[in-house]
């Protein structure tokens, strides 16, 4: 069978007077495009980046085109070229991308819902370079901060099938990072979420998520806040407000369904 290899990595080794080849990446076999994670592993039931777009491969590894699909409980639209359109997507290489109406990935810009993607089109919730700017966010009420934090958690978890929230708390914190002359003091309003989530990948229990908003309006996402904030920092927090997580979740569901809350 004739194979055309696109953007593939060819690994060559020369030993004992013979040469072996192993191909990975996108390969056209017959009239179908497939993606090989390695020479023996075909990517199936997942999203894979293709140049400046993201495509979906079905249970047989075939690229899906011109269809509406359901994946992990969310609906996606694929155009005639097999590109995801108008959606966030989480690819098999653990990267978040946003595809526009033409199927092209946004790069080095801000997405329609306010997130910065880098020059490669990647949004990384843990990277310090993704520290954002939320206009007037610090002045918003705690319910609005909690709502924004819960939405970001949902996106970070890539739309879990089940999300149980133990609590959503807002608090004023003060902490220092660094040592000596490089020590930096920070005051912020922190939204701390205790949650458990489950998806097709299994369950993760007793986790925490932090949404830190500084007085200048900048924010920082903390996917593992307990590694950042010491027990002393949290114990000394002031102005603690516990929000109604049920009302926040209902608001998010209503927005996702396009209905009024």
mmCIF file with all atom_site columns, N, CA and C in Angstrom, residues 3 5 7-11 21-27 29 34-44 46 48 57 92:
data_model
loop_
_atom_site.group_PDB
_atom_site.id
_atom_site.type_symbol
_atom_site.label_atom_id
_atom_site.label_alt_id
_atom_site.label_comp_id
_atom_site.label_asym_id
_atom_site.label_entity_id
_atom_site.label_seq_id
_atom_site.pdbx_PDB_ins_code
_atom_site.Cartn_x
_atom_site.Cartn_y
_atom_site.Cartn_z
_atom_site.occupancy
_atom_site.B_iso_or_equiv
_atom_site.pdbx_formal_charge
_atom_site.auth_seq_id
_atom_site.auth_comp_id
_atom_site.auth_asym_id
_atom_site.auth_atom_id
_atom_site.pdbx_PDB_model_num
ATOM 1  N N  . UNK A 1 3  ? 2.075   4.823  0.844  1.00 0.00 ? 3  UNK A N  1
ATOM 2  C CA . UNK A 1 3  ? 1.908   5.690  1.991  1.00 0.00 ? 3  UNK A CA 1
ATOM 3  C C  . UNK A 1 3  ? 2.616   7.006  1.764  1.00 0.00 ? 3  UNK A C  1
ATOM 4  N N  . UNK A 1 5  ? 3.868   10.263 3.798  1.00 0.00 ? 5  UNK A N  1
ATOM 5  C CA . UNK A 1 5  ? 4.157   10.643 5.171  1.00 0.00 ? 5  UNK A CA 1
ATOM 6  C C  . UNK A 1 5  ? 4.221   12.157 5.270  1.00 0.00 ? 5  UNK A C  1
ATOM 7  N N  . UNK A 1 7  ? 4.696   15.465 7.755  1.00 0.00 ? 7  UNK A N  1
ATOM 8  C CA . UNK A 1 7  ? 5.209   15.934 9.036  1.00 0.00 ? 7  UNK A CA 1
ATOM 9  C C  . UNK A 1 7  ? 5.571   14.772 9.945  1.00 0.00 ? 7  UNK A C  1
ATOM 10 N N  . UNK A 1 8  ? 6.144   13.749 9.387  1.00 0.00 ? 8  UNK A N  1
ATOM 11 C CA . UNK A 1 8  ? 6.479   12.569 10.176 1.00 0.00 ? 8  UNK A CA 1
ATOM 12 C C  . UNK A 1 8  ? 7.911   12.654 10.652 1.00 0.00 ? 8  UNK A C  1
ATOM 13 N N  . UNK A 1 9  ? 8.159   11.955 11.723 1.00 0.00 ? 9  UNK A N  1
ATOM 14 C CA . UNK A 1 9  ? 9.506   11.847 12.253 1.00 0.00 ? 9  UNK A CA 1
ATOM 15 C C  . UNK A 1 9  ? 10.058  10.504 11.831 1.00 0.00 ? 9  UNK A C  1
ATOM 16 N N  . UNK A 1 10 ? 11.155  10.499 11.104 1.00 0.00 ? 10 UNK A N  1
ATOM 17 C CA . UNK A 1 10 ? 11.761  9.255  10.645 1.00 0.00 ? 10 UNK A CA 1
ATOM 18 C C  . UNK A 1 10 ? 12.968  8.947  11.526 1.00 0.00 ? 10 UNK A C  1
ATOM 19 N N  . UNK A 1 11 ? 12.856  7.837  12.240 1.00 0.00 ? 11 UNK A N  1
ATOM 20 C CA . UNK A 1 11 ? 13.952  7.432  13.115 1.00 0.00 ? 11 UNK A CA 1
ATOM 21 C C  . UNK A 1 11 ? 14.760  6.365  12.394 1.00 0.00 ? 11 UNK A C  1
ATOM 22 N N  . UNK A 1 21 ? 13.750  1.663  9.778  1.00 0.00 ? 21 UNK A N  1
ATOM 23 C CA . UNK A 1 21 ? 13.015  2.915  9.752  1.00 0.00 ? 21 UNK A CA 1
ATOM 24 C C  . UNK A 1 21 ? 11.737  2.761  10.579 1.00 0.00 ? 21 UNK A C  1
ATOM 25 N N  . UNK A 1 22 ? 11.405  3.809  11.344 1.00 0.00 ? 22 UNK A N  1
ATOM 26 C CA . UNK A 1 22 ? 10.157  3.827  12.097 1.00 0.00 ? 22 UNK A CA 1
ATOM 27 C C  . UNK A 1 22 ? 9.498   5.177  11.873 1.00 0.00 ? 22 UNK A C  1
ATOM 28 N N  . UNK A 1 23 ? 8.236   5.169  11.457 1.00 0.00 ? 23 UNK A N  1
ATOM 29 C CA . UNK A 1 23 ? 7.542   6.415  11.144 1.00 0.00 ? 23 UNK A CA 1
ATOM 30 C C  . UNK A 1 23 ? 6.481   6.727  12.193 1.00 0.00 ? 23 UNK A C  1
ATOM 31 N N  . UNK A 1 24 ? 6.385   8.004  12.594 1.00 0.00 ? 24 UNK A N  1
ATOM 32 C CA . UNK A 1 24 ? 5.324   8.463  13.467 1.00 0.00 ? 24 UNK A CA 1
ATOM 33 C C  . UNK A 1 24 ? 4.739   9.733  12.869 1.00 0.00 ? 24 UNK A C  1
ATOM 34 N N  . UNK A 1 25 ? 3.551   10.103 13.329 1.00 0.00 ? 25 UNK A N  1
ATOM 35 C CA . UNK A 1 25 ? 2.903   11.313 12.843 1.00 0.00 ? 25 UNK A CA 1
ATOM 36 C C  . UNK A 1 25 ? 1.770   10.989 11.883 1.00 0.00 ? 25 UNK A C  1
ATOM 37 N N  . UNK A 1 26 ? 1.416   11.965 11.039 1.00 0.00 ? 26 UNK A N  1
ATOM 38 C CA . UNK A 1 26 ? 0.319   11.794 10.098 1.00 0.00 ? 26 UNK A CA 1
ATOM 39 C C  . UNK A 1 26 ? 0.754   10.982 8.881  1.00 0.00 ? 26 UNK A C  1
ATOM 40 N N  . UNK A 1 27 ? -0.075  9.998  8.530  1.00 0.00 ? 27 UNK A N  1
ATOM 41 C CA . UNK A 1 27 ? 0.210   9.140  7.375  1.00 0.00 ? 27 UNK A CA 1
ATOM 42 C C  . UNK A 1 27 ? -1.082  8.920  6.595  1.00 0.00 ? 27 UNK A C  1
ATOM 43 N N  . UNK A 1 29 ? -3.101  6.606  4.270  1.00 0.00 ? 29 UNK A N  1
ATOM 44 C CA . UNK A 1 29 ? -3.148  5.204  3.855  1.00 0.00 ? 29 UNK A CA 1
ATOM 45 C C  . UNK A 1 29 ? -4.404  5.018  3.003  1.00 0.00 ? 29 UNK A C  1
ATOM 46 N N  . UNK A 1 34 ? -4.379  8.849  8.974  1.00 0.00 ? 34 UNK A N  1
ATOM 47 C CA . UNK A 1 34 ? -4.219  8.298  10.322 1.00 0.00 ? 34 UNK A CA 1
ATOM 48 C C  . UNK A 1 34 ? -3.048  8.997  11.010 1.00 0.00 ? 34 UNK A C  1
ATOM 49 N N  . UNK A 1 35 ? -3.037  8.868  12.328 1.00 0.00 ? 35 UNK A N  1
ATOM 50 C CA . UNK A 1 35 ? -1.923  9.436  13.092 1.00 0.00 ? 35 UNK A CA 1
ATOM 51 C C  . UNK A 1 35 ? -1.338  8.338  13.978 1.00 0.00 ? 35 UNK A C  1
ATOM 52 N N  . UNK A 1 36 ? -0.011  8.160  13.873 1.00 0.00 ? 36 UNK A N  1
ATOM 53 C CA . UNK A 1 36 ? 0.682   7.158  14.680 1.00 0.00 ? 36 UNK A CA 1
ATOM 54 C C  . UNK A 1 36 ? 1.477   7.846  15.784 1.00 0.00 ? 36 UNK A C  1
ATOM 55 N N  . UNK A 1 37 ? 1.126   7.498  17.035 1.00 0.00 ? 37 UNK A N  1
ATOM 56 C CA . UNK A 1 37 ? 1.855   8.054  18.181 1.00 0.00 ? 37 UNK A CA 1
ATOM 57 C C  . UNK A 1 37 ? 3.284   7.526  18.199 1.00 0.00 ? 37 UNK A C  1
ATOM 58 N N  . UNK A 1 38 ? 3.431   6.285  17.796 1.00 0.00 ? 38 UNK A N  1
ATOM 59 C CA . UNK A 1 38 ? 4.737   5.696  17.549 1.00 0.00 ? 38 UNK A CA 1
ATOM 60 C C  . UNK A 1 38 ? 4.526   4.662  16.451 1.00 0.00 ? 38 UNK A C  1
ATOM 61 N N  . UNK A 1 39 ? 5.550   3.918  16.100 1.00 0.00 ? 39 UNK A N  1
ATOM 62 C CA . UNK A 1 39 ? 5.435   3.028  14.947 1.00 0.00 ? 39 UNK A CA 1
ATOM 63 C C  . UNK A 1 39 ? 4.399   1.927  15.119 1.00 0.00 ? 39 UNK A C  1
ATOM 64 N N  . UNK A 1 40 ? 3.966   1.669  16.363 1.00 0.00 ? 40 UNK A N  1
ATOM 65 C CA . UNK A 1 40 ? 3.022   0.579  16.584 1.00 0.00 ? 40 UNK A CA 1
ATOM 66 C C  . UNK A 1 40 ? 1.694   1.044  17.171 1.00 0.00 ? 40 UNK A C  1
ATOM 67 N N  . UNK A 1 41 ? 1.544   2.338  17.476 1.00 0.00 ? 41 UNK A N  1
ATOM 68 C CA . UNK A 1 41 ? 0.355   2.809  18.176 1.00 0.00 ? 41 UNK A CA 1
ATOM 69 C C  . UNK A 1 41 ? -0.422  3.812  17.326 1.00 0.00 ? 41 UNK A C  1
ATOM 70 N N  . UNK A 1 42 ? -1.614  3.401  16.909 1.00 0.00 ? 42 UNK A N  1
ATOM 71 C CA . UNK A 1 42 ? -2.498  4.256  16.126 1.00 0.00 ? 42 UNK A CA 1
ATOM 72 C C  . UNK A 1 42 ? -3.346  5.099  17.083 1.00 0.00 ? 42 UNK A C  1
ATOM 73 N N  . UNK A 1 43 ? -3.412  6.404  16.851 1.00 0.00 ? 43 UNK A N  1
ATOM 74 C CA . UNK A 1 43 ? -4.240  7.276  17.677 1.00 0.00 ? 43 UNK A CA 1
ATOM 75 C C  . UNK A 1 43 ? -5.710  7.060  17.340 1.00 0.00 ? 43 UNK A C  1
ATOM 76 N N  . UNK A 1 44 ? -6.546  6.814  18.355 1.00 0.00 ? 44 UNK A N  1
ATOM 77 C CA . UNK A 1 44 ? -7.982  6.598  18.150 1.00 0.00 ? 44 UNK A CA 1
ATOM 78 C C  . UNK A 1 44 ? -8.766  7.371  19.209 1.00 0.00 ? 44 UNK A C  1
ATOM 79 N N  . UNK A 1 46 ? -9.599  10.456 19.688 1.00 0.00 ? 46 UNK A N  1
ATOM 80 C CA . UNK A 1 46 ? -8.913  11.602 20.281 1.00 0.00 ? 46 UNK A CA 1
ATOM 81 C C  . UNK A 1 46 ? -8.729  12.712 19.253 1.00 0.00 ? 46 UNK A C  1
ATOM 82 N N  . UNK A 1 48 ? -6.150  15.419 17.510 1.00 0.00 ? 48 UNK A N  1
ATOM 83 C CA . UNK A 1 48 ? -4.727  15.518 17.176 1.00 0.00 ? 48 UNK A CA 1
ATOM 84 C C  . UNK A 1 48 ? -4.508  16.775 16.342 1.00 0.00 ? 48 UNK A C  1
ATOM 85 N N  . UNK A 1 57 ? -9.981  11.866 15.394 1.00 0.00 ? 57 UNK A N  1
ATOM 86 C CA . UNK A 1 57 ? -9.827  10.511 14.861 1.00 0.00 ? 57 UNK A CA 1
ATOM 87 C C  . UNK A 1 57 ? -10.801 9.586  15.580 1.00 0.00 ? 57 UNK A C  1
ATOM 88 N N  . UNK A 1 92 ? -4.528  15.055 22.276 1.00 0.00 ? 92 UNK A N  1
ATOM 89 C CA . UNK A 1 92 ? -3.897  13.906 22.926 1.00 0.00 ? 92 UNK A CA 1
ATOM 90 C C  . UNK A 1 92 ? -2.520  14.255 23.493 1.00 0.00 ? 92 UNK A C  1
#
